DNA sequence: GATGAATGAGATTTCATTCAT
DNA sequence: TATGAATGAAATCTCATTCAT
């Protein structure tokens, strides 16, 4: 998406896109700079005309996308929606990112966010910004009484993000493309599971009858929303 | 140490332990075989006497620990405990693994389980065994009516394992040792959040009315609740 | 500037002057063509509009200056002065060259006259022209009986030029500018030492035997001595 | 000599000797590390087993020889000989160095002592140690009244060393081996020219006797003069 | 003239692995 | 078993030079 907004004749962009594909296919450590140049259809040296090192290419790819994500999280947070809806928006954004740019997401998840000795360490502050913003959403939900307080906001953020990343990791390992409905189902399950795990008990609503157990997963959310209103 | 059944003077074991420390400290790709030999205090070539390649060392470290974990999961599953207790045992096992061998766990999390193009791909089947066993626990809990069915067992397993791994990742990135109480708290929060997210609503028990906030989520939850109270 | 007959806005000249500074500062092998272009404030490719290669720039710088020096030596030689005065004029010219263009002289001494495998070899004939002309002065002084014949003219020229070049080398290695009086003193000492070394014994005094052929060549030496007295 | 004292099977030595030949033949900047390995008949990587870089090889070659020279200068200085004899010993040592290891001397003269931006700068202190020791000999000769004081000891050292280096440079540029008698003649001429240039006037006549404080230090000069007569 | 993007050969250096002892 | 010298195939990065505009 973001990456393909620019003209295809921009060589710098071509190199970045090629690097994304090559990193996704072979891994950062396993590929050579010449693989990137070949994939981009440019001369070897041009890669070094635009980037000072192989590392800088990955840094660029990561930062471009992560900044967009941080913005998406910010926007979700600033909205007037319920905590569950905010988290749903964030999960949706990440899942959509994978939907549209699975290779880029693979690179980020595989080469950056877990690379504790290399890129993950370099970008630690940026990465944690995301967790902290999510934790902020959780904290405010707790203050409002929508989320219970037994779980620390920090842990809530980790559980939420960790669940998403694990789902992404699963897709990444599967060689074939993920079906559309699986993408949507995943988003729903993430929100449904984690939010339910974080939310206070719904008001038992005496008349909520017996077997009506889980008619619609939205019940808790609605309850939460109504309470916070 | 804990991982090793053999004496500490066994050179093979010394090399494995040294490799664990070096991989944790510098990363698999960033370290040299000579770093391992130096750390172990043995000659360069001896590494190749015991292992056929640098890869094989990591394979060995991973498999040793992962097999122990698979066994722990099996045992938890075979027990007569409630689903929540089973998952609690598993989370506890992983957290304890980190407690006792943070370096080994760092290596596994950082170098193997996310390495989609290298070791993660090699050990995919082994890694998935764990998810599948956990999914089995979820599935049986659903069959028993303890867990609700809106969430697929596979996703339940991913959310559970993903949350744990994300907590581990946080610890891995933090340079200083994790406090004992934080380890315990994390385990509790994982189980409390994910299980609550997976469990059915408690029987609304009409009379359970108002303030009975976190009464029913069954025994483990009660423990957590009481602590937080 | 001094070296340039052309206007300072002449791009070709700007490139040459910039190259001189860059070669002096970083060394020929260590600098890049882009460094020269940057220093000159012109575009990269313009360097190749005026010069066919990086080598050609150094060739040009060297030849420009060396030809001026050869001319200066010629003029000194053609003059009616004494051998000592001729050598003094030459030493003075070289020292003045350093006085006015230390960077250019640094480049010539460091990058050309000793570069036995590269530029020194290329310009060997030109370089030797200087030695040969100086040797010619020495030979004629010997023929006139002013210089003694135990020293070959070729060696005399080498000793003379070598002493100067070594003084220049000293200045080149010193980071700070050379004081005016040091420049003059150096010239005097070079001439004083080498000429005295080359000259016949001063007439040991009238009664000092018969054949005291050549009385006057000692005059300058005596002057120097009396000055120090 | 020094370099070939070790067994020919010492690979480190073989690499150093090969490097010397290759640097002399092609120049430091123009040769590749693989040229050195090939010349030495060893594998590429072995060069890096023994030396951390191409630079370090040249550093080693230079320091080995320069330290021997510093020692030779020291010894000459400590001896009870006249200043002229001391300088003669030093000139003789350097000329002999060239006689036995012309390639090594070429490398030192061409690649190090003039390389103001690279190796010369690195080894500046070491290089100047030599000048300073020679200057010390000159200074003491002046204090004894053997050398005149119009010339600073520093300049005297530069003139002496510069003359030698220029002679070496001449030989270096000549492709064919230097004849034995030329080597000896050069040494004699260097000493004869520079020492005469530095020495006081010979005692002007027998009757000058009396106060002729320093009769004997002039002996060598007189000898030289008489020899030339 | 003037620009700077584009090219690609080649250099240094690294390091997993082998092997003689 | 144990050693570490020896091997050599890459990989990254540099930079002189070309060329389209």
mmCIF file of C-alpha atoms in Angstrom, chain C:
data_model
loop_
_atom_site.group_PDB
_atom_site.id
_atom_site.type_symbol
_atom_site.label_atom_id
_atom_site.label_comp_id
_atom_site.label_asym_id
_atom_site.label_seq_id
_atom_site.Cartn_x
_atom_site.Cartn_y
_atom_site.Cartn_z
ATOM 1 C CA UNK C 1 46.478 30.947 -7.565
ATOM 2 C CA UNK C 2 50.108 31.743 -7.983
ATOM 3 C CA UNK C 3 50.376 28.700 -10.183
ATOM 4 C CA UNK C 4 47.422 29.662 -12.266
ATOM 5 C CA UNK C 5 47.658 32.004 -15.122
ATOM 6 C CA UNK C 6 43.933 31.637 -15.716
ATOM 7 C CA UNK C 7 41.075 33.329 -13.928
ATOM 8 C CA UNK C 8 39.881 31.790 -10.716
ATOM 9 C CA UNK C 9 36.434 31.295 -12.168
ATOM 10 C CA UNK C 10 37.794 28.921 -14.749
ATOM 11 C CA UNK C 11 36.240 25.618 -13.711
ATOM 12 C CA UNK C 12 39.161 23.613 -14.929
ATOM 13 C CA UNK C 13 41.462 25.651 -12.756
ATOM 14 C CA UNK C 14 39.066 25.339 -9.829
ATOM 15 C CA UNK C 15 39.148 21.609 -10.160
ATOM 16 C CA UNK C 16 42.928 21.539 -10.286
ATOM 17 C CA UNK C 17 43.230 23.745 -7.234
ATOM 18 C CA UNK C 18 40.658 21.706 -5.383
ATOM 19 C CA UNK C 19 42.442 18.513 -6.323
ATOM 20 C CA UNK C 20 45.684 19.937 -5.023
ATOM 21 C CA UNK C 21 44.101 20.665 -1.661
ATOM 22 C CA UNK C 22 42.370 17.313 -1.483
ATOM 23 C CA UNK C 23 45.434 15.338 -2.540
ATOM 24 C CA UNK C 24 47.456 17.217 0.054
ATOM 25 C CA UNK C 25 44.927 16.669 2.783
ATOM 26 C CA UNK C 26 43.949 13.067 2.156
ATOM 27 C CA UNK C 27 46.472 11.669 -0.224
ATOM 28 C CA UNK C 28 45.898 10.644 -3.808
ATOM 29 C CA UNK C 29 44.890 7.055 -3.097
ATOM 30 C CA UNK C 30 42.726 7.878 -0.147
ATOM 31 C CA UNK C 31 40.580 10.543 -1.757
ATOM 32 C CA UNK C 32 37.727 10.057 -4.142
ATOM 33 C CA UNK C 33 36.971 11.941 -7.289
ATOM 34 C CA UNK C 34 33.822 13.131 -5.613
ATOM 35 C CA UNK C 35 35.916 14.712 -2.870
ATOM 36 C CA UNK C 36 37.611 16.796 -5.509
ATOM 37 C CA UNK C 37 34.317 17.786 -7.094
ATOM 38 C CA UNK C 38 32.909 18.715 -3.685
ATOM 39 C CA UNK C 39 35.970 20.739 -2.789
ATOM 40 C CA UNK C 40 35.760 22.532 -6.128
ATOM 41 C CA UNK C 41 32.055 23.064 -5.752
ATOM 42 C CA UNK C 42 31.295 21.523 -9.108
ATOM 43 C CA UNK C 43 29.289 18.558 -10.189
ATOM 44 C CA UNK C 44 30.769 15.150 -10.137
ATOM 45 C CA UNK C 45 30.763 14.604 -13.861
ATOM 46 C CA UNK C 46 32.415 17.894 -14.686
ATOM 47 C CA UNK C 47 35.696 16.541 -13.468
ATOM 48 C CA UNK C 48 35.524 14.063 -16.305
ATOM 49 C CA UNK C 49 34.656 16.756 -18.740
ATOM 50 C CA UNK C 50 38.012 18.387 -18.158
ATOM 51 C CA UNK C 51 40.169 15.411 -17.277
ATOM 52 C CA UNK C 52 40.077 11.947 -18.614
ATOM 53 C CA UNK C 53 40.935 10.325 -15.297
ATOM 54 C CA UNK C 54 41.916 10.966 -11.724
ATOM 55 C CA UNK C 55 45.496 10.204 -12.692
ATOM 56 C CA UNK C 56 45.474 12.918 -15.290
ATOM 57 C CA UNK C 57 44.678 15.516 -12.672
ATOM 58 C CA UNK C 58 47.755 14.639 -10.682
ATOM 59 C CA UNK C 59 49.810 14.460 -13.870
ATOM 60 C CA UNK C 60 48.684 17.955 -14.726
ATOM 61 C CA UNK C 61 49.411 19.369 -11.302
ATOM 62 C CA UNK C 62 52.830 17.818 -11.317
ATOM 63 C CA UNK C 63 53.815 18.867 -14.813
ATOM 64 C CA UNK C 64 52.634 22.435 -14.390
ATOM 65 C CA UNK C 65 54.840 22.949 -11.416
ATOM 66 C CA UNK C 66 57.747 20.789 -12.436
ATOM 67 C CA UNK C 67 58.106 22.569 -15.752
ATOM 68 C CA UNK C 68 58.254 25.876 -13.944
ATOM 69 C CA UNK C 69 60.953 24.449 -11.763
ATOM 70 C CA UNK C 70 62.920 23.113 -14.699
ATOM 71 C CA UNK C 71 62.782 26.564 -16.186
ATOM 72 C CA UNK C 72 63.979 28.118 -12.956
ATOM 73 C CA UNK C 73 66.872 25.694 -12.858
ATOM 74 C CA UNK C 74 67.691 26.467 -16.474
ATOM 75 C CA UNK C 75 67.699 30.152 -15.786
ATOM 76 C CA UNK C 76 69.911 29.757 -12.772
ATOM 77 C CA UNK C 77 72.273 27.678 -14.832
ATOM 78 C CA UNK C 78 72.407 30.108 -17.692
ATOM 79 C CA UNK C 79 73.216 33.009 -15.415
ATOM 80 C CA UNK C 80 76.716 34.223 -14.957
ATOM 81 C CA UNK C 81 76.774 33.542 -11.283
ATOM 82 C CA UNK C 82 79.076 31.275 -9.334
ATOM 83 C CA UNK C 83 78.088 27.621 -8.849
ATOM 84 C CA UNK C 84 77.193 28.329 -5.267
ATOM 85 C CA UNK C 85 74.978 31.183 -6.329
ATOM 86 C CA UNK C 86 73.327 29.029 -8.943
ATOM 87 C CA UNK C 87 72.532 26.329 -6.420
ATOM 88 C CA UNK C 88 71.402 28.979 -4.032
ATOM 89 C CA UNK C 89 68.977 30.279 -6.614
ATOM 90 C CA UNK C 90 67.602 26.814 -7.176
ATOM 91 C CA UNK C 91 67.244 26.058 -3.493
ATOM 92 C CA UNK C 92 65.622 29.449 -3.083
ATOM 93 C CA UNK C 93 63.166 28.710 -5.845
ATOM 94 C CA UNK C 94 62.132 25.419 -4.305
ATOM 95 C CA UNK C 95 61.841 26.845 -0.825
ATOM 96 C CA UNK C 96 59.785 29.722 -2.208
ATOM 97 C CA UNK C 97 57.583 27.249 -3.999
ATOM 98 C CA UNK C 98 56.871 25.676 -0.660
ATOM 99 C CA UNK C 99 56.405 29.072 0.911
ATOM 100 C CA UNK C 100 53.686 29.989 -1.561
ATOM 101 C CA UNK C 101 52.147 26.641 -2.330
ATOM 102 C CA UNK C 102 52.914 24.166 0.387
ATOM 103 C CA UNK C 103 50.003 21.956 -0.635
ATOM 104 C CA UNK C 104 51.169 21.619 -4.180
ATOM 105 C CA UNK C 105 54.703 20.856 -3.080
ATOM 106 C CA UNK C 106 53.399 18.310 -0.640
ATOM 107 C CA UNK C 107 51.522 16.556 -3.405
ATOM 108 C CA UNK C 108 54.560 16.516 -5.658
ATOM 109 C CA UNK C 109 56.952 15.276 -3.013
ATOM 110 C CA UNK C 110 54.595 12.767 -1.461
ATOM 111 C CA UNK C 111 52.666 11.457 -4.431
ATOM 112 C CA UNK C 112 55.028 11.779 -7.350
ATOM 113 C CA UNK C 113 58.754 11.968 -6.845
ATOM 114 C CA UNK C 114 58.913 8.862 -4.663
ATOM 115 C CA UNK C 115 56.137 6.887 -6.243
ATOM 116 C CA UNK C 116 58.439 4.416 -7.914
ATOM 117 C CA UNK C 117 55.627 2.185 -9.137
ATOM 118 C CA UNK C 118 53.154 4.762 -10.280
ATOM 119 C CA UNK C 119 53.575 8.462 -10.972
ATOM 120 C CA UNK C 120 57.249 8.598 -10.245
ATOM 121 C CA UNK C 121 57.806 5.975 -12.907
ATOM 122 C CA UNK C 122 55.551 7.798 -15.338
ATOM 123 C CA UNK C 123 57.381 11.062 -14.901
ATOM 124 C CA UNK C 124 60.803 9.602 -14.425
ATOM 125 C CA UNK C 125 62.313 11.413 -17.388
ATOM 126 C CA UNK C 126 60.958 14.754 -16.273
ATOM 127 C CA UNK C 127 62.135 14.223 -12.746
ATOM 128 C CA UNK C 128 65.598 13.265 -13.887
ATOM 129 C CA UNK C 129 65.834 16.309 -16.091
ATOM 130 C CA UNK C 130 66.047 18.317 -12.923
ATOM 131 C CA UNK C 131 68.762 16.148 -11.443
ATOM 132 C CA UNK C 132 70.686 16.226 -14.662
ATOM 133 C CA UNK C 133 70.599 19.955 -14.948
ATOM 134 C CA UNK C 134 71.827 20.286 -11.406
ATOM 135 C CA UNK C 135 74.480 17.689 -12.121
ATOM 136 C CA UNK C 136 75.464 19.800 -15.088
ATOM 137 C CA UNK C 137 76.015 22.777 -12.819
ATOM 138 C CA UNK C 138 78.150 20.641 -10.562
ATOM 139 C CA UNK C 139 80.122 19.206 -13.489
ATOM 140 C CA UNK C 140 80.892 22.608 -14.826
ATOM 141 C CA UNK C 141 81.916 23.839 -11.417
ATOM 142 C CA UNK C 142 84.292 20.903 -11.245
ATOM 143 C CA UNK C 143 85.661 21.692 -14.651
ATOM 144 C CA UNK C 144 86.231 25.233 -13.489
ATOM 145 C CA UNK C 145 87.997 23.874 -10.451
ATOM 146 C CA UNK C 146 85.499 25.390 -8.029
ATOM 147 C CA UNK C 147 84.102 22.066 -6.989
ATOM 148 C CA UNK C 148 86.368 19.185 -6.293
ATOM 149 C CA UNK C 149 86.211 16.099 -8.443
ATOM 150 C CA UNK C 150 86.074 13.347 -5.855
ATOM 151 C CA UNK C 151 82.285 13.630 -5.898
ATOM 152 C CA UNK C 152 80.542 12.705 -9.092
ATOM 153 C CA UNK C 153 78.246 15.392 -10.442
ATOM 154 C CA UNK C 154 75.365 12.958 -10.316
ATOM 155 C CA UNK C 155 75.905 12.331 -6.667
ATOM 156 C CA UNK C 156 76.335 16.016 -6.013
ATOM 157 C CA UNK C 157 72.959 16.649 -7.567
ATOM 158 C CA UNK C 158 71.362 13.899 -5.517
ATOM 159 C CA UNK C 159 72.840 15.197 -2.283
ATOM 160 C CA UNK C 160 71.705 18.700 -3.075
ATOM 161 C CA UNK C 161 68.192 17.787 -4.143
ATOM 162 C CA UNK C 162 67.860 15.105 -1.479
ATOM 163 C CA UNK C 163 68.687 17.546 1.265
ATOM 164 C CA UNK C 164 66.080 19.974 0.054
ATOM 165 C CA UNK C 165 63.451 17.330 -0.357
ATOM 166 C CA UNK C 166 64.122 16.036 3.105
ATOM 167 C CA UNK C 167 63.647 19.486 4.559
ATOM 168 C CA UNK C 168 60.409 19.815 2.637
ATOM 169 C CA UNK C 169 59.349 16.417 3.919
ATOM 170 C CA UNK C 170 59.973 17.567 7.444
ATOM 171 C CA UNK C 171 57.774 20.593 6.920
ATOM 172 C CA UNK C 172 55.135 18.469 5.244
ATOM 173 C CA UNK C 173 54.905 16.186 8.229
ATOM 174 C CA UNK C 174 54.697 19.060 10.651
ATOM 175 C CA UNK C 175 51.092 20.086 10.820
ATOM 176 C CA UNK C 176 51.589 23.758 11.440
ATOM 177 C CA UNK C 177 52.783 26.344 8.975
ATOM 178 C CA UNK C 178 56.489 26.929 8.716
ATOM 179 C CA UNK C 179 57.785 30.239 10.037
ATOM 180 C CA UNK C 180 59.236 32.660 7.510
ATOM 181 C CA UNK C 181 62.651 32.754 9.071
ATOM 182 C CA UNK C 182 62.804 29.005 9.152
ATOM 183 C CA UNK C 183 62.270 28.926 5.411
ATOM 184 C CA UNK C 184 65.142 31.317 4.827
ATOM 185 C CA UNK C 185 67.381 29.618 7.324
ATOM 186 C CA UNK C 186 66.774 26.293 5.661
ATOM 187 C CA UNK C 187 67.753 27.610 2.275
ATOM 188 C CA UNK C 188 70.941 29.047 3.671
ATOM 189 C CA UNK C 189 71.871 25.878 5.482
ATOM 190 C CA UNK C 190 71.237 23.693 2.476
ATOM 191 C CA UNK C 191 73.499 25.765 0.311
ATOM 192 C CA UNK C 192 76.037 26.272 3.011
ATOM 193 C CA UNK C 193 76.282 22.580 3.808
ATOM 194 C CA UNK C 194 76.133 21.027 0.399
ATOM 195 C CA UNK C 195 78.257 23.596 -1.387
ATOM 196 C CA UNK C 196 80.895 23.472 1.282
ATOM 197 C CA UNK C 197 80.742 19.725 0.959
ATOM 198 C CA UNK C 198 81.280 19.993 -2.742
ATOM 199 C CA UNK C 199 83.747 22.812 -2.900
ATOM 200 C CA UNK C 200 87.469 22.482 -2.904
ATOM 201 C CA UNK C 201 89.350 23.419 0.207
ATOM 202 C CA UNK C 202 89.525 27.109 0.721
ATOM 203 C CA UNK C 203 92.912 28.492 -0.070
ATOM 204 C CA UNK C 204 94.543 27.716 3.208
ATOM 205 C CA UNK C 205 96.182 31.149 3.284
ATOM 206 C CA UNK C 206 98.823 32.546 0.940
ATOM 207 C CA UNK C 207 101.801 30.762 2.392
ATOM 208 C CA UNK C 208 99.804 27.572 2.470
ATOM 209 C CA UNK C 209 101.863 26.125 -0.252
ATOM 210 C CA UNK C 210 102.018 26.429 -3.927
ATOM 211 C CA UNK C 211 99.324 24.847 -6.005
ATOM 212 C CA UNK C 212 96.571 26.550 -3.989
ATOM 213 C CA UNK C 213 95.010 26.939 -7.316
ATOM 214 C CA UNK C 214 91.585 28.246 -6.734
ATOM 215 C CA UNK C 215 91.366 30.925 -4.131
ATOM 216 C CA UNK C 216 87.930 32.333 -4.680
ATOM 217 C CA UNK C 217 85.470 29.475 -4.464
ATOM 218 C CA UNK C 218 85.914 29.636 -0.759
ATOM 219 C CA UNK C 219 84.679 33.172 -0.614
ATOM 220 C CA UNK C 220 81.026 32.426 -0.017
ATOM 221 C CA UNK C 221 81.887 29.918 2.638
ATOM 222 C CA UNK C 222 84.016 32.408 4.391
ATOM 223 C CA UNK C 223 81.229 34.886 4.231
ATOM 224 C CA UNK C 224 78.920 32.464 5.894
ATOM 225 C CA UNK C 225 81.467 31.690 8.515
ATOM 226 C CA UNK C 226 82.123 35.318 9.229
ATOM 227 C CA UNK C 227 78.411 35.957 9.526
ATOM 228 C CA UNK C 228 78.161 33.380 12.236
ATOM 229 C CA UNK C 229 81.157 34.843 14.000
#
